[in-house]
Amino acid sequence: MSRFKFSVGPWNVHEGADAYGPATRETIPFEEKIKKFKEIGFDAIQFHDDDVVPNMNELSEAEIIAEAKKVKALLDRYDLKAEFVAPRLWMDPHTTDGGFTSNSEEDRNFALWRAFRSIDIARALDCNYIVLWLAREGTLCYESKSPVESTKKLIDAINQMLNYDKQIKIMIETKPNEPIDRSVCPTLGHAMAISAASVDPSRVGGLLESAHAMLAGLDPASEIGFALSMGKLWSVHLNDQNGMKYDQDKSFGVENLRTAFNQMKVLMESDFGKNGEYIGLDVKVMRTEKQEGSYKHLENSLKIAKMLEKKIEKFDYDYQKKCVAERDYEALEMYVMELLMQG
Ligand code: XLS
Ligand code: MG
């Protein structure tokens, strides 16, 4: 048993296509994924707006809500909650040059329309959290947008969302690059500043994805700790990453075990989850995996998170204090390594 509740998104089970090659596995129907997530031990589902209502651009606002209610009934059937809804602003022809910070006013309005619909969908799923992964909010050609104006446009869009619905809370999922070259909001420090500049800072927080912090050259445990210190870490996407290259979404802990240990440790020390927060996984199975292995990375990541939780329960804080008092950090480091390597 874990002290944490865990969440996952339907996109975490995918067909294996990448930028250089086609799918390697069959598509698994939505309901089958949901059923399997429950069996594996997840408590909640993360959604993009069009995971819930696939053809939403063609539907009226009332039709979108009606469709979302069908998904709510499906979740109820499997005793699962919705953790958040995120507008998928990077896939649409309207947002080729970004959404909230696009140079086109028409496209900015479309992005806001999708953000408002995401709020409606979240409400229909009985959930108050919106995630903004700001995939294309930044530049490909640096001189095409002003960093000052882009930041103001982003804050303005967030304010409009906060005013649209007084209950919703927005989590900014930061990432420094990919698909964009330079992001407007690359780290949780930026997210906290945007929160402070918004009309209601108490409703704007952050979501840290381990791989995204590593892509910014930062330690994910420190990013988590920074937002926790402000009471603004409302979710995490645990996964792993081999260095500063393309976003890999590897299973949690498989590349950087000590870093994974320290992410779990800071979450446990801060009693993360006490306000109902979930530990989210945002992992992808390898492209080489066969159809029957489509969920292995989720099972493995959950197992690793829970094994680390057990390790941290054994962490000897008295010994840590003694090492700190004697400034014997070599001894402390070796203690951590032994703890990690012992069976
Ligand atoms: C992509 C993001 C995405 C978000 C949800 O890198 O992690 O999967 O978590 O929009
Ligand atoms: Mg993510």
CSV table of C-alpha atoms and ligand atoms in Angstrom, one decimal:
chain,number,residue,atom,x,y,z
A,1,MET,CA,0.0,0.0,0.0
A,2,SER,CA,1.2,3.5,-0.8
A,3,ARG,CA,0.3,6.7,1.0
A,4,PHE,CA,-0.1,8.3,-2.4
A,5,LYS,CA,-2.8,8.3,-5.0
A,6,PHE,CA,-1.7,7.9,-8.6
A,7,SER,CA,-2.9,9.3,-12.0
A,8,VAL,CA,-2.2,8.6,-15.6
A,9,GLY,CA,-3.3,10.0,-19.0
A,10,PRO,CA,-4.7,8.0,-22.0
A,11,TRP,CA,-1.8,9.3,-24.1
A,12,ASN,CA,0.6,7.3,-21.9
A,13,VAL,CA,-0.5,4.2,-23.8
A,14,HIS,CA,0.3,4.9,-27.4
A,15,GLU,CA,1.0,3.3,-30.8
A,16,GLY,CA,4.8,4.0,-30.9
A,17,ALA,CA,5.0,6.5,-33.8
A,18,ASP,CA,7.7,9.1,-33.5
A,19,ALA,CA,8.9,12.0,-35.6
A,20,TYR,CA,10.9,9.5,-37.8
A,21,GLY,CA,8.7,6.5,-38.1
A,22,PRO,CA,5.2,5.1,-38.1
A,23,ALA,CA,3.2,3.3,-35.4
A,24,THR,CA,4.5,0.0,-34.2
A,25,ARG,CA,1.4,-1.1,-32.2
A,26,GLU,CA,-2.4,-1.1,-32.6
A,27,THR,CA,-4.6,1.6,-31.1
A,28,ILE,CA,-6.2,0.5,-27.9
A,29,PRO,CA,-9.8,1.8,-27.5
A,30,PHE,CA,-10.3,4.5,-24.9
A,31,GLU,CA,-12.6,2.5,-22.5
A,32,GLU,CA,-10.2,-0.5,-22.6
A,33,LYS,CA,-7.4,1.8,-21.4
A,34,ILE,CA,-9.5,3.2,-18.6
A,35,LYS,CA,-10.4,-0.2,-17.4
A,36,LYS,CA,-6.8,-1.4,-17.5
A,37,PHE,CA,-5.6,1.8,-15.6
A,38,LYS,CA,-8.0,0.9,-12.8
A,39,GLU,CA,-6.7,-2.7,-12.8
A,40,ILE,CA,-3.1,-1.6,-12.6
A,41,GLY,CA,-3.9,0.5,-9.5
A,42,PHE,CA,-4.5,4.1,-10.7
A,43,ASP,CA,-7.0,6.3,-8.8
A,44,ALA,CA,-7.5,9.1,-11.4
A,45,ILE,CA,-7.2,10.0,-15.0
A,46,GLN,CA,-5.4,13.0,-16.6
A,47,PHE,CA,-7.2,14.3,-19.7
A,48,HIS,CA,-6.6,16.5,-22.7
A,49,ASP,CA,-9.8,18.3,-23.7
A,50,ASP,CA,-10.0,16.2,-26.9
A,51,ASP,CA,-9.3,12.9,-25.1
A,52,VAL,CA,-12.7,13.6,-23.5
A,53,VAL,CA,-14.5,15.1,-26.5
A,54,PRO,CA,-12.5,14.1,-29.6
A,55,ASN,CA,-14.2,16.2,-32.3
A,56,MET,CA,-14.8,19.2,-30.0
A,57,ASN,CA,-14.0,21.8,-32.7
A,58,GLU,CA,-17.1,20.7,-34.6
A,59,LEU,CA,-19.5,20.7,-31.6
A,60,SER,CA,-21.5,23.4,-29.9
A,61,GLU,CA,-20.7,24.4,-26.3
A,62,ALA,CA,-23.7,22.5,-25.0
A,63,GLU,CA,-22.8,19.4,-27.1
A,64,ILE,CA,-19.3,19.4,-25.7
A,65,ILE,CA,-20.6,19.4,-22.1
A,66,ALA,CA,-23.1,16.6,-23.0
A,67,GLU,CA,-20.2,14.5,-24.4
A,68,ALA,CA,-18.1,15.1,-21.4
A,69,LYS,CA,-20.8,13.9,-19.1
A,70,LYS,CA,-20.8,10.5,-20.9
A,71,VAL,CA,-17.1,10.2,-20.0
A,72,LYS,CA,-17.9,11.2,-16.4
A,73,ALA,CA,-20.4,8.2,-16.3
A,74,LEU,CA,-17.6,6.0,-17.7
A,75,LEU,CA,-15.2,7.1,-14.9
A,76,ASP,CA,-17.9,6.5,-12.3
A,77,ARG,CA,-18.4,3.0,-13.6
A,78,TYR,CA,-14.7,2.2,-12.9
A,79,ASP,CA,-14.6,4.3,-9.7
A,80,LEU,CA,-12.0,6.7,-11.1
A,81,LYS,CA,-11.7,10.5,-10.7
A,82,ALA,CA,-10.6,13.0,-13.3
A,83,GLU,CA,-7.4,14.8,-12.1
A,84,PHE,CA,-7.3,17.6,-14.6
A,85,VAL,CA,-8.2,18.7,-18.2
A,86,ALA,CA,-5.5,20.3,-20.4
A,87,PRO,CA,-6.4,22.1,-23.7
A,88,ARG,CA,-4.4,20.4,-26.4
A,89,LEU,CA,-3.3,23.6,-28.0
A,90,TRP,CA,-0.3,22.2,-29.9
A,91,MET,CA,-2.1,19.9,-32.4
A,92,ASP,CA,-4.5,22.2,-34.1
A,93,PRO,CA,-4.0,24.1,-37.3
A,94,HIS,CA,-5.2,27.2,-35.5
A,95,THR,CA,-2.2,27.1,-33.1
A,96,THR,CA,0.7,26.4,-35.5
A,97,ASP,CA,2.4,29.6,-34.2
A,98,GLY,CA,1.3,29.1,-30.6
A,99,GLY,CA,-2.0,29.6,-28.8
A,100,PHE,CA,-2.2,32.3,-26.1
A,101,THR,CA,0.9,34.0,-27.5
A,102,SER,CA,0.3,33.6,-31.2
A,103,ASN,CA,1.0,36.6,-33.4
A,104,SER,CA,-2.5,36.0,-34.9
A,105,GLU,CA,-5.4,37.5,-33.0
A,106,GLU,CA,-7.8,35.0,-34.5
A,107,ASP,CA,-5.6,32.1,-33.3
A,108,ARG,CA,-5.3,33.6,-29.8
A,109,ASN,CA,-9.1,33.8,-29.6
A,110,PHE,CA,-9.3,30.2,-30.7
A,111,ALA,CA,-6.9,29.2,-27.9
A,112,LEU,CA,-9.0,30.9,-25.4
A,113,TRP,CA,-12.1,29.2,-26.8
A,114,ARG,CA,-10.4,25.9,-26.2
A,115,ALA,CA,-9.3,26.9,-22.8
A,116,PHE,CA,-12.9,27.9,-21.8
A,117,ARG,CA,-14.2,24.6,-23.2
A,118,SER,CA,-11.6,22.7,-21.2
A,119,ILE,CA,-13.0,24.4,-18.1
A,120,ASP,CA,-16.5,23.3,-19.1
A,121,ILE,CA,-15.3,19.8,-19.7
A,122,ALA,CA,-13.4,19.7,-16.3
A,123,ARG,CA,-16.6,20.9,-14.5
A,124,ALA,CA,-18.6,18.1,-16.3
A,125,LEU,CA,-16.0,15.6,-15.0
A,126,ASP,CA,-16.4,17.0,-11.5
A,127,CYS,CA,-12.9,18.4,-11.4
A,128,ASN,CA,-11.5,21.9,-10.8
A,129,TYR,CA,-8.0,21.6,-12.2
A,130,ILE,CA,-6.8,22.8,-15.6
A,131,VAL,CA,-3.3,22.1,-16.7
A,132,LEU,CA,-1.5,24.4,-19.2
A,133,TRP,CA,1.4,22.6,-20.9
A,134,LEU,CA,2.5,25.6,-23.0
A,135,ALA,CA,3.9,23.5,-25.8
A,136,ARG,CA,4.1,26.2,-28.5
A,137,GLU,CA,4.1,29.3,-26.4
A,138,GLY,CA,7.5,30.6,-27.3
A,139,THR,CA,9.6,31.2,-30.4
A,140,LEU,CA,11.1,29.2,-33.3
A,141,CYS,CA,12.5,32.5,-34.8
A,142,TYR,CA,13.5,34.6,-31.8
A,143,GLU,CA,12.7,37.9,-33.5
A,144,SER,CA,9.2,36.9,-34.4
A,145,LYS,CA,7.8,37.7,-30.9
A,146,SER,CA,8.6,40.0,-28.1
A,147,PRO,CA,9.4,38.3,-24.8
A,148,VAL,CA,7.7,41.1,-22.9
A,149,GLU,CA,4.5,41.0,-25.0
A,150,SER,CA,4.4,37.2,-25.0
A,151,THR,CA,4.6,37.1,-21.2
A,152,LYS,CA,1.9,39.7,-20.9
A,153,LYS,CA,-0.3,37.8,-23.3
A,154,LEU,CA,0.1,34.6,-21.3
A,155,ILE,CA,-0.8,36.3,-18.1
A,156,ASP,CA,-3.8,37.9,-19.8
A,157,ALA,CA,-5.1,34.5,-21.0
A,158,ILE,CA,-4.7,33.0,-17.5
A,159,ASN,CA,-6.6,36.0,-16.0
A,160,GLN,CA,-9.4,35.4,-18.5
A,161,MET,CA,-9.6,31.8,-17.5
A,162,LEU,CA,-9.6,32.7,-13.8
A,163,ASN,CA,-12.5,35.1,-14.5
A,164,TYR,CA,-14.4,32.7,-16.6
A,165,ASP,CA,-14.8,30.3,-13.7
A,166,LYS,CA,-14.1,31.3,-10.1
A,167,GLN,CA,-13.7,27.7,-8.9
A,168,ILE,CA,-11.1,26.5,-11.3
A,169,LYS,CA,-7.4,26.3,-10.4
A,170,ILE,CA,-4.7,26.4,-13.1
A,171,MET,CA,-1.5,24.4,-12.9
A,172,ILE,CA,1.2,25.5,-15.3
A,173,GLU,CA,3.3,22.5,-16.6
A,174,THR,CA,6.6,24.0,-17.4
A,175,LYS,CA,9.0,22.8,-20.1
A,176,PRO,CA,12.0,24.8,-21.5
A,177,ASN,CA,11.8,23.6,-25.1
A,178,GLU,CA,10.3,21.0,-27.6
A,179,PRO,CA,8.3,21.5,-29.7
A,180,ILE,CA,9.2,25.2,-29.3
A,181,ASP,CA,12.8,26.4,-29.3
A,182,ARG,CA,12.5,28.9,-26.4
A,183,SER,CA,9.5,28.7,-24.1
A,184,VAL,CA,7.9,31.7,-22.5
A,185,CYS,CA,7.6,29.8,-19.2
A,186,PRO,CA,10.4,27.3,-19.0
A,187,THR,CA,10.7,26.5,-15.2
A,188,LEU,CA,8.6,26.5,-12.1
A,189,GLY,CA,10.3,29.7,-11.0
A,190,HIS,CA,8.7,31.3,-14.0
A,191,ALA,CA,5.4,29.7,-13.3
A,192,MET,CA,5.4,31.1,-9.7
A,193,ALA,CA,6.1,34.5,-11.0
A,194,ILE,CA,3.3,34.3,-13.5
A,195,SER,CA,1.0,33.1,-10.6
A,196,ALA,CA,2.0,36.2,-8.6
A,197,ALA,CA,1.3,38.5,-11.5
A,198,SER,CA,-2.2,37.0,-12.1
A,199,VAL,CA,-5.5,38.3,-10.8
A,200,ASP,CA,-5.7,35.5,-8.3
A,201,PRO,CA,-2.4,33.9,-7.3
A,202,SER,CA,-4.1,31.5,-5.0
A,203,ARG,CA,-5.6,29.8,-8.0
A,204,VAL,CA,-2.4,29.5,-10.2
A,205,GLY,CA,0.2,26.9,-9.3
A,206,GLY,CA,2.6,24.4,-10.9
A,207,LEU,CA,3.0,20.9,-12.1
A,208,LEU,CA,6.5,19.6,-12.3
A,209,GLU,CA,7.4,16.9,-14.9
A,210,SER,CA,10.8,15.3,-14.0
A,211,ALA,CA,12.0,15.1,-17.6
A,212,HIS,CA,11.1,18.8,-18.3
A,213,ALA,CA,13.2,20.0,-15.3
A,214,MET,CA,16.2,17.9,-16.6
A,215,LEU,CA,15.7,19.4,-20.1
A,216,ALA,CA,16.2,22.8,-18.4
A,217,GLY,CA,19.3,21.5,-16.7
A,218,LEU,CA,17.6,21.5,-13.3
A,219,ASP,CA,17.2,18.9,-10.6
A,220,PRO,CA,13.5,17.9,-10.6
A,221,ALA,CA,13.6,17.3,-6.8
A,222,SER,CA,14.7,21.0,-6.3
A,223,GLU,CA,12.0,22.2,-8.7
A,224,ILE,CA,9.4,20.2,-6.7
A,225,GLY,CA,10.8,21.6,-3.4
A,226,PHE,CA,10.7,25.2,-4.7
A,227,ALA,CA,7.0,25.0,-5.6
A,228,LEU,CA,6.2,23.1,-2.4
A,229,SER,CA,7.8,25.8,-0.3
A,230,MET,CA,5.1,28.2,-1.8
A,231,GLY,CA,2.2,25.8,-1.4
A,232,LYS,CA,1.9,25.7,-5.2
A,233,LEU,CA,2.9,22.3,-6.2
A,234,TRP,CA,-0.5,20.7,-7.2
A,235,SER,CA,0.7,17.8,-9.2
A,236,VAL,CA,3.8,16.1,-10.6
A,237,HIS,CA,4.5,14.0,-13.7
A,238,LEU,CA,7.1,11.6,-12.6
A,239,ASN,CA,9.2,10.1,-15.4
A,240,ASP,CA,12.9,10.0,-16.4
A,241,GLN,CA,15.3,11.4,-19.0
A,242,ASN,CA,18.8,10.6,-20.2
A,243,GLY,CA,20.5,14.0,-20.4
A,244,MET,CA,19.5,17.1,-22.2
A,245,LYS,CA,18.1,15.8,-25.5
A,246,TYR,CA,14.6,15.2,-26.9
A,247,ASP,CA,11.8,14.6,-24.3
A,248,GLN,CA,12.0,10.8,-23.6
A,249,ASP,CA,9.3,10.2,-21.0
A,250,LYS,CA,11.2,7.1,-19.7
A,251,SER,CA,9.8,5.0,-16.9
A,252,PHE,CA,10.3,6.7,-13.5
A,253,GLY,CA,13.8,6.1,-12.0
A,254,VAL,CA,15.3,4.0,-14.8
A,255,GLU,CA,18.0,6.5,-15.7
A,256,ASN,CA,18.6,8.6,-12.6
A,257,LEU,CA,17.7,6.5,-9.6
A,258,ARG,CA,19.1,8.8,-6.9
A,259,THR,CA,17.3,11.8,-8.4
A,260,ALA,CA,14.1,9.7,-8.4
A,261,PHE,CA,14.7,8.8,-4.8
A,262,ASN,CA,15.1,12.5,-3.9
A,263,GLN,CA,11.9,13.4,-5.8
A,264,MET,CA,9.9,10.9,-3.8
A,265,LYS,CA,11.7,12.0,-0.6
A,266,VAL,CA,10.8,15.6,-0.9
A,267,LEU,CA,7.2,14.7,-1.7
A,268,MET,CA,7.0,12.5,1.4
A,269,GLU,CA,8.7,15.0,3.7
A,270,SER,CA,6.2,17.7,2.6
A,271,ASP,CA,3.2,15.3,3.0
A,272,PHE,CA,2.3,15.8,-0.6
A,273,GLY,CA,-1.2,14.4,-1.2
A,274,LYS,CA,-2.6,15.7,2.0
A,275,ASN,CA,-4.9,18.1,0.0
A,276,GLY,CA,-6.0,15.4,-2.4
A,277,GLU,CA,-3.1,15.8,-4.9
A,278,TYR,CA,-2.1,12.9,-7.1
A,279,ILE,CA,1.3,11.7,-8.2
A,280,GLY,CA,0.9,11.6,-11.9
A,281,LEU,CA,3.0,9.5,-14.2
A,282,ASP,CA,3.8,10.8,-17.7
A,283,VAL,CA,5.7,7.9,-19.2
A,284,LYS,CA,5.8,6.2,-22.6
A,285,VAL,CA,6.6,2.6,-23.4
A,286,MET,CA,9.5,2.0,-25.8
A,287,ARG,CA,8.7,2.0,-29.5
A,288,THR,CA,10.2,-1.6,-29.7
A,289,GLU,CA,7.6,-3.0,-27.2
A,290,LYS,CA,5.0,-5.4,-28.6
A,291,GLN,CA,1.3,-4.9,-28.3
A,292,GLU,CA,1.0,-7.0,-25.1
A,293,GLY,CA,3.6,-4.8,-23.5
A,294,SER,CA,1.7,-1.6,-23.9
A,295,TYR,CA,1.3,-1.0,-20.2
A,296,LYS,CA,4.6,-2.4,-18.9
A,297,HIS,CA,6.1,1.1,-18.4
A,298,LEU,CA,3.2,2.1,-16.2
A,299,GLU,CA,3.4,-1.0,-14.1
A,300,ASN,CA,7.2,-0.6,-13.8
A,301,SER,CA,7.0,3.1,-12.9
A,302,LEU,CA,4.4,2.5,-10.2
A,303,LYS,CA,6.5,-0.3,-8.8
A,304,ILE,CA,9.6,1.8,-8.7
A,305,ALA,CA,7.8,4.7,-7.0
A,306,LYS,CA,6.4,2.4,-4.4
A,307,MET,CA,9.8,0.7,-3.9
A,308,LEU,CA,11.4,4.1,-3.4
A,309,GLU,CA,8.7,5.0,-0.9
A,310,LYS,CA,9.6,1.9,1.2
A,311,LYS,CA,13.3,2.9,1.0
A,312,ILE,CA,12.5,6.4,2.2
A,313,GLU,CA,10.5,5.1,5.1
A,314,LYS,CA,13.8,3.4,6.2
A,315,PHE,CA,15.8,6.6,5.8
A,316,ASP,CA,17.6,7.3,9.0
A,317,TYR,CA,17.0,10.9,9.8
A,318,ASP,CA,19.0,10.7,13.1
A,319,TYR,CA,22.1,9.5,11.1
A,320,GLN,CA,21.5,12.3,8.6
A,321,LYS,CA,21.4,14.9,11.4
A,322,LYS,CA,24.6,13.5,12.9
A,323,CYS,CA,26.4,13.6,9.5
A,324,VAL,CA,25.2,17.2,9.0
A,325,ALA,CA,26.3,18.2,12.5
A,326,GLU,CA,29.8,16.8,11.8
A,327,ARG,CA,29.7,18.2,8.2
A,328,ASP,CA,30.5,14.6,7.1
A,329,TYR,CA,28.7,14.8,3.7
A,330,GLU,CA,30.8,11.9,2.3
A,331,ALA,CA,29.4,9.6,5.0
A,332,LEU,CA,25.9,10.9,4.3
A,333,GLU,CA,26.3,10.3,0.6
A,334,MET,CA,27.6,6.8,1.1
A,335,TYR,CA,24.7,6.1,3.4
A,336,VAL,CA,22.2,7.1,0.7
A,337,MET,CA,24.1,4.9,-1.9
A,338,GLU,CA,24.0,1.9,0.5
A,339,LEU,CA,20.3,2.4,1.2
A,340,LEU,CA,19.6,2.5,-2.5
A,341,MET,CA,21.7,-0.6,-3.3
A,342,GLN,CA,20.6,-2.8,-0.5
A,343,GLY,CA,17.9,-5.4,-1.3
B,1,XLS,C1,4.3,16.8,-22.8
B,1,XLS,C2,3.5,17.0,-21.6
B,1,XLS,C3,2.1,16.6,-21.7
B,1,XLS,C4,1.3,17.1,-20.6
B,1,XLS,C5,-0.1,17.2,-20.7
B,1,XLS,O1,5.5,16.9,-22.8
B,1,XLS,O2,4.1,16.3,-20.5
B,1,XLS,O3,2.0,15.2,-21.8
B,1,XLS,O4,1.6,16.4,-19.4
B,1,XLS,O5,-0.5,18.1,-21.7
B,2,MG,MG,3.5,15.9,-18.6
